[in-house]
PDB file of C-alpha atoms in Angstrom:
ATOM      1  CA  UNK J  73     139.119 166.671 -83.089  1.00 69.00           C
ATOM      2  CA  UNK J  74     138.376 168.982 -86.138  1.00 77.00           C
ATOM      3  CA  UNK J  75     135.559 170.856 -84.124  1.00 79.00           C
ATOM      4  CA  UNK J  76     137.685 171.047 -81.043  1.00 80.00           C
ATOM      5  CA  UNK J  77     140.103 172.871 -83.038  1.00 74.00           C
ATOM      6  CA  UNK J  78     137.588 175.209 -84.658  1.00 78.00           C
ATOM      7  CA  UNK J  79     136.300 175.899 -81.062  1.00 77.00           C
ATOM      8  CA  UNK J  80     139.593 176.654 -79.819  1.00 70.00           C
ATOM      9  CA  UNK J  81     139.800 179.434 -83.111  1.00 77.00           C
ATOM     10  CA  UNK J  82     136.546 180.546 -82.082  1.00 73.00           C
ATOM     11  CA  UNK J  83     137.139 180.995 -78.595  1.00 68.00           C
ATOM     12  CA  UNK J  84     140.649 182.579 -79.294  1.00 72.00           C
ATOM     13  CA  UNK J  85     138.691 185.053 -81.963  1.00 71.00           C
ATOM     14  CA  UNK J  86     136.288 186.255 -79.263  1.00 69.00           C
ATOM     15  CA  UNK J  87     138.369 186.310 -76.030  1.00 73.00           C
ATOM     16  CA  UNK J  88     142.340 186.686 -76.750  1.00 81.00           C
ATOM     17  CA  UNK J  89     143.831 189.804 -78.440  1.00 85.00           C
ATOM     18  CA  UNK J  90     147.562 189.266 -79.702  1.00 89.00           C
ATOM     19  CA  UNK J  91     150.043 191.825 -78.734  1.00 93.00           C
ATOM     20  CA  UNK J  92     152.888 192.862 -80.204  1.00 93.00           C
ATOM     21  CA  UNK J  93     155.057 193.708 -77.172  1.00 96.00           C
ATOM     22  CA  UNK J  94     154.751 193.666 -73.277  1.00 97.00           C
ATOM     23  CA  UNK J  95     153.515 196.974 -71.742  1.00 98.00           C
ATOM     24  CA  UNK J  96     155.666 198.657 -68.505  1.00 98.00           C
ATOM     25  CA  UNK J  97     151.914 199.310 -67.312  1.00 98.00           C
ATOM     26  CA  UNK J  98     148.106 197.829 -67.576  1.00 98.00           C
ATOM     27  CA  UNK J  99     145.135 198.867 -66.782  1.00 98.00           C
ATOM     28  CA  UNK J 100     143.505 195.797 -66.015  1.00 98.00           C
ATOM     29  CA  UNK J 101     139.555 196.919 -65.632  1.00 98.00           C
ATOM     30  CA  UNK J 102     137.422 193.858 -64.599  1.00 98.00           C
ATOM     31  CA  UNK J 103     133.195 193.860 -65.106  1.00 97.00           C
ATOM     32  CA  UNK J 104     130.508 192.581 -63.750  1.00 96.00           C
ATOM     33  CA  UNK J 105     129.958 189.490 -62.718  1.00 96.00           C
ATOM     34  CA  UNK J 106     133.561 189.189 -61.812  1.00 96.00           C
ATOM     35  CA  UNK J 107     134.112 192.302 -60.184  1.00 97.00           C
ATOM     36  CA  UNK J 108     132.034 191.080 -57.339  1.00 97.00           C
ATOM     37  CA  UNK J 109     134.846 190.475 -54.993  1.00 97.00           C
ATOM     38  CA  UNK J 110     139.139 190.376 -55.153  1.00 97.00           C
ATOM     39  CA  UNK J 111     138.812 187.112 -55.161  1.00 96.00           C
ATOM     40  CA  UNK J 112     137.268 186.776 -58.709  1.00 97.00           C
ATOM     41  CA  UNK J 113     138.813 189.672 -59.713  1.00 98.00           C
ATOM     42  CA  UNK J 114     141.710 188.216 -60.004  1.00 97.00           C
ATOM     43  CA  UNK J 115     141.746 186.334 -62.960  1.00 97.00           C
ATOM     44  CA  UNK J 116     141.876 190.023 -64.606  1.00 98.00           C
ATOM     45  CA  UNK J 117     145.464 190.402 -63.230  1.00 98.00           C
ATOM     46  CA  UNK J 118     145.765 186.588 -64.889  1.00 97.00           C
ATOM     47  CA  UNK J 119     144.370 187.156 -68.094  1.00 97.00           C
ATOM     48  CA  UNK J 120     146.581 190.260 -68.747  1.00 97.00           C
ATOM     49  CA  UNK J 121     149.892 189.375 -66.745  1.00 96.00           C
ATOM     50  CA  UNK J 122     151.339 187.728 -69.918  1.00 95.00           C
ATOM     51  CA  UNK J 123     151.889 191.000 -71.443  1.00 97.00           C
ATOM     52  CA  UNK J 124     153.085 193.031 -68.615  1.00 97.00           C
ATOM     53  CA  UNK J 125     156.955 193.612 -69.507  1.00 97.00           C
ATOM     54  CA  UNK J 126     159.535 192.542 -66.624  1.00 96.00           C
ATOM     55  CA  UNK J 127     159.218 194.865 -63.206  1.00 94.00           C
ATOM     56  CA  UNK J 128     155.918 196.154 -64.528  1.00 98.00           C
ATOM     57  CA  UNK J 129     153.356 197.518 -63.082  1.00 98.00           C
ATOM     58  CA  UNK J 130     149.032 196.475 -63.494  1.00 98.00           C
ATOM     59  CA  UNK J 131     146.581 198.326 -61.923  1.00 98.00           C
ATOM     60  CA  UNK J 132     143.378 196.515 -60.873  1.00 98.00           C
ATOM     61  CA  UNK J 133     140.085 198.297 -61.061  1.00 98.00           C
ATOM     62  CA  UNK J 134     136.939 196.314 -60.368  1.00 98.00           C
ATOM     63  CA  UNK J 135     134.070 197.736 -57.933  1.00 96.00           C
ATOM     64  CA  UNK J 136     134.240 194.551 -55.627  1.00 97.00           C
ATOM     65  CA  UNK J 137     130.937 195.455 -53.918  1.00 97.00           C
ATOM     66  CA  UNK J 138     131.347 192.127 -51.407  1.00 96.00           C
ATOM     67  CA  UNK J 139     135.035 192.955 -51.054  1.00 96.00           C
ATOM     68  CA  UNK J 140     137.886 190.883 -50.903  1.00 95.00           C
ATOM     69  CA  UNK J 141     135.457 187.977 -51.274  1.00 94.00           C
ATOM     70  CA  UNK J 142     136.470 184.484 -49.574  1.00 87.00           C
ATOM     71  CA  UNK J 143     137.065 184.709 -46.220  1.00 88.00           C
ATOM     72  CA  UNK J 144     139.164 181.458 -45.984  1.00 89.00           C
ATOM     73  CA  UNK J 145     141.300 183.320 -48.932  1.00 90.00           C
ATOM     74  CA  UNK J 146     142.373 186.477 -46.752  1.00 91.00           C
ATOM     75  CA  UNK J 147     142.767 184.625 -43.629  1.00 91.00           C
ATOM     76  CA  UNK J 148     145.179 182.852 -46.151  1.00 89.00           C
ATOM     77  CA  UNK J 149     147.014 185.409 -47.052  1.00 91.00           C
ATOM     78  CA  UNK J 150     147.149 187.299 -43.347  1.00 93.00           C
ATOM     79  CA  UNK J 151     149.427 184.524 -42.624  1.00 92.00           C
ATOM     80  CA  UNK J 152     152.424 185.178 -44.228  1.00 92.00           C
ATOM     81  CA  UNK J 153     154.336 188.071 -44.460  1.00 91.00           C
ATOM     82  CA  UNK J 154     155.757 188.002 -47.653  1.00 94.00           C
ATOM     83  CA  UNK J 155     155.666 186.425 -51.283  1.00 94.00           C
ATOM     84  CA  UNK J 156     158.107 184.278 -50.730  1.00 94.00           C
ATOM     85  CA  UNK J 157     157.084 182.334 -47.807  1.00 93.00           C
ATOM     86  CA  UNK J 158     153.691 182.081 -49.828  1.00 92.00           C
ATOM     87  CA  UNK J 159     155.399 180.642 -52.819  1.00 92.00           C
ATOM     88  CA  UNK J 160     157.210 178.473 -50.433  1.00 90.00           C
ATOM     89  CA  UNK J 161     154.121 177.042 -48.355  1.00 89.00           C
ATOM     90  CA  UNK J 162     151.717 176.506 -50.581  1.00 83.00           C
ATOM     91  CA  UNK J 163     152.013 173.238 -52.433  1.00 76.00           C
ATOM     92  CA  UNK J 164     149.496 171.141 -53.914  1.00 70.00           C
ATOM     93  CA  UNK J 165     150.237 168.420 -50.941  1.00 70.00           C
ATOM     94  CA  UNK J 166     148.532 170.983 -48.732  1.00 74.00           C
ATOM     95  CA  UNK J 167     146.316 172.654 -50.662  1.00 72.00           C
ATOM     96  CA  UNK J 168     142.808 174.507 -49.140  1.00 77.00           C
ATOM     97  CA  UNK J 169     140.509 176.099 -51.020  1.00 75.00           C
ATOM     98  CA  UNK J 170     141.565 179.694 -51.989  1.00 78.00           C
ATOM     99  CA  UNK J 171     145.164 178.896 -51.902  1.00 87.00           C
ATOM    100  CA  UNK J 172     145.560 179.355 -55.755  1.00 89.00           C
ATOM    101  CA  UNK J 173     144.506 182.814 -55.660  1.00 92.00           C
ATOM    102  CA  UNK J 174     146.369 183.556 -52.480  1.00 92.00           C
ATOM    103  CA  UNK J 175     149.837 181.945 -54.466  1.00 92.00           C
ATOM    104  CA  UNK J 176     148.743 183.913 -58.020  1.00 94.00           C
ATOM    105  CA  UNK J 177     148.862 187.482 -56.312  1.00 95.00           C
ATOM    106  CA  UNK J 178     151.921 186.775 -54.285  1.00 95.00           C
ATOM    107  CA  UNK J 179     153.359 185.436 -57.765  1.00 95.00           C
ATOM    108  CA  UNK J 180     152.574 188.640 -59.593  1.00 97.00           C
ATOM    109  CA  UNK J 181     153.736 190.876 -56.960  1.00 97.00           C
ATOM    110  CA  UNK J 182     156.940 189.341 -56.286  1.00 95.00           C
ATOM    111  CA  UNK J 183     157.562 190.481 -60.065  1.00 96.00           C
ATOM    112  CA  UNK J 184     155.349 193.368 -60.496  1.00 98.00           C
ATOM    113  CA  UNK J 185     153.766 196.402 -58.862  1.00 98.00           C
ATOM    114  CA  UNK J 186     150.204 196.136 -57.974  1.00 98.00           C
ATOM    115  CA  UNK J 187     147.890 199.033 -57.445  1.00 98.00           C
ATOM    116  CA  UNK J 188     144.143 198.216 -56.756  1.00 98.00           C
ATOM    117  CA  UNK J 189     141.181 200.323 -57.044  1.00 98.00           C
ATOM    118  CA  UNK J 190     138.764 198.820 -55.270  1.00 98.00           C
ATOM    119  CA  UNK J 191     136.151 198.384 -52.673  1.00 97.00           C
ATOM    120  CA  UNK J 192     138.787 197.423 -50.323  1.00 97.00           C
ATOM    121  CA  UNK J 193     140.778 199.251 -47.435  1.00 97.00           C
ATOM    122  CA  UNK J 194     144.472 200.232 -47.357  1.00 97.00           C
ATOM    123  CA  UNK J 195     144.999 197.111 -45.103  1.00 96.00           C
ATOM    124  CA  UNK J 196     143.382 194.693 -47.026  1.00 96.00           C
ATOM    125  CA  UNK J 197     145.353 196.126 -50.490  1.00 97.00           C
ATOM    126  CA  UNK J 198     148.833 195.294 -48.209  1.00 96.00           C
ATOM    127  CA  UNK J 199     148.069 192.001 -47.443  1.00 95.00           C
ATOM    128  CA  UNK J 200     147.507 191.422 -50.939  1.00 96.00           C
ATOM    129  CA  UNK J 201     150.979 193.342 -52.103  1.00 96.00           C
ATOM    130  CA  UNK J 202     149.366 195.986 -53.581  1.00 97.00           C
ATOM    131  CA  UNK J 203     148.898 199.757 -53.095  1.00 98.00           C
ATOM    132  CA  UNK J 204     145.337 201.016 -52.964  1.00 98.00           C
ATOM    133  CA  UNK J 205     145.146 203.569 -55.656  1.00 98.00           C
ATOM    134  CA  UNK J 206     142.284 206.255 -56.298  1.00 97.00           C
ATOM    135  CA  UNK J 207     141.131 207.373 -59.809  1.00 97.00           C
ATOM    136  CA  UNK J 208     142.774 210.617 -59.557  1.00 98.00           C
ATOM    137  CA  UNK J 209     145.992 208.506 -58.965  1.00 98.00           C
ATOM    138  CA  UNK J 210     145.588 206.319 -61.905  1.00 98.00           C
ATOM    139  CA  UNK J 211     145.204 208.981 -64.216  1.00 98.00           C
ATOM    140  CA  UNK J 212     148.798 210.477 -62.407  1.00 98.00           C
ATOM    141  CA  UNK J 213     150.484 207.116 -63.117  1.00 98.00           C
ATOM    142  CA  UNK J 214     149.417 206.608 -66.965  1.00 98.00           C
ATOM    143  CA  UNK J 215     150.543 210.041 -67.553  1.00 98.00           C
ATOM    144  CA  UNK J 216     154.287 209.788 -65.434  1.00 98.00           C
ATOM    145  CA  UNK J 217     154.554 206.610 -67.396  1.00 98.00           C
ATOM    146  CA  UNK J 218     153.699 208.137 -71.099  1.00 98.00           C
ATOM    147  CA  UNK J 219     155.881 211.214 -69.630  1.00 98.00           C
ATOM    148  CA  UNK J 220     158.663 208.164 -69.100  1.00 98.00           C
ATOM    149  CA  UNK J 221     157.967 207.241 -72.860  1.00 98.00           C
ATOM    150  CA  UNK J 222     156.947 203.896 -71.492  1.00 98.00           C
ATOM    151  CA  UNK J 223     154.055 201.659 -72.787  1.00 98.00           C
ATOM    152  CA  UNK J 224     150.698 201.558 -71.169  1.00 98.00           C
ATOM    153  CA  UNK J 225     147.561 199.541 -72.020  1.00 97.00           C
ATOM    154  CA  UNK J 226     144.151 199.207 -71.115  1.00 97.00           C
ATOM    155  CA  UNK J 227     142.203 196.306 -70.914  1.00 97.00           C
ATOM    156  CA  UNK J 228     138.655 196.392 -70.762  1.00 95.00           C
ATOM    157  CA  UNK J 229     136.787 193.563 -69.168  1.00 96.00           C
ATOM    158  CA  UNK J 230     139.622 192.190 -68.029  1.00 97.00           C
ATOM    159  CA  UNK J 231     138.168 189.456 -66.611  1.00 96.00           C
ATOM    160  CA  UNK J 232     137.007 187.961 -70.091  1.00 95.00           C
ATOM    161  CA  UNK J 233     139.589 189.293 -72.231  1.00 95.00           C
ATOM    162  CA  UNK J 234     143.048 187.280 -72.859  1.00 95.00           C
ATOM    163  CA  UNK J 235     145.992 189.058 -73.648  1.00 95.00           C
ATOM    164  CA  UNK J 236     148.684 187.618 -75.440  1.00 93.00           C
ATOM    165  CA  UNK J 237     151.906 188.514 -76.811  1.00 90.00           C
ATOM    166  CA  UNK J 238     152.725 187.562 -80.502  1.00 82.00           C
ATOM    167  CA  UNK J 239     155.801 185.034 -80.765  1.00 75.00           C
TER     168      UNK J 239
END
């Protein structure tokens, strides 16, 4: 149990970074290998979604060079029309693969605004809840929100990089 713990302080050392507030928006950058596709870039918008204050907005950016990724995961999602009736519908009774990810954006989004920057259309970026968003735009949005006087963060390699908030 004692080197379970110290792995735990390790891990926690290495991968998790403590904040001391949430942020209004986050830049949640994702890297190689999990910028491959939406699909696994979505644990970025996970690991960084604990931080992101109440009617926040994240921005994704991850290249996603084979898309949205699972195709059983967007056919998913093309069925409903909204958040809701995808945090209605899917239950663990009925679960298919890809339904987790499919329930965690419609999660986030029915909280939060989601902007993507990504190798992904317009189309694709709706079904998912989010706006597609170019770089140009990005650097618009940080600076209305610092113009605001609200908080923005960046996290790089999102994907492997836990952010917490301090209790």
């Amino acid at each position: 149990l004692q080197a379970q713990d110290k792995s735990i302080l390790s891990v926690k050392r290495i991968y998790a970074y403590e904040l001391q507030k949430k942020y209004d928006l986050i830049i949640a950058h994702v890297y190689s290998p999990l910028n491959r596709s939406i699909y696994q870039a979505q644990k970025g918008l996970e690991n960084t979604r604990h931080v992101l204050a109440p009617e926040g907005s994240i921005v994704l950016i991850a290249d996603t060079s084979e898309g949205i990724g699972s195709k059983y995961f967007f056919e998913t999602l093309k069925q409903y029309s909204s958040q809701e009736e995808i945090l209605s519908s899917l239950t663990r009774e009925k679960y298919n693969f890809g339904d987790h990810k499919a329930y965690k954006f419609a999660s986030l989004t029915n909280e939060h605004k989601l902007y993507i920057s990504a190798n992904i259309t317009k189309e694709e970026c709706k079904y998912l809840f989010g706006t597609k968003i170019s770089d140009q735009d990005i650097v618009e949005l940080i600076n209305t929100f610092l113009r605001q006087k609200k908080s923005v963060a960046y996290c790089k390699d999102a994907g492997m990089v836990v952010l917490t908030q301090r209790r």
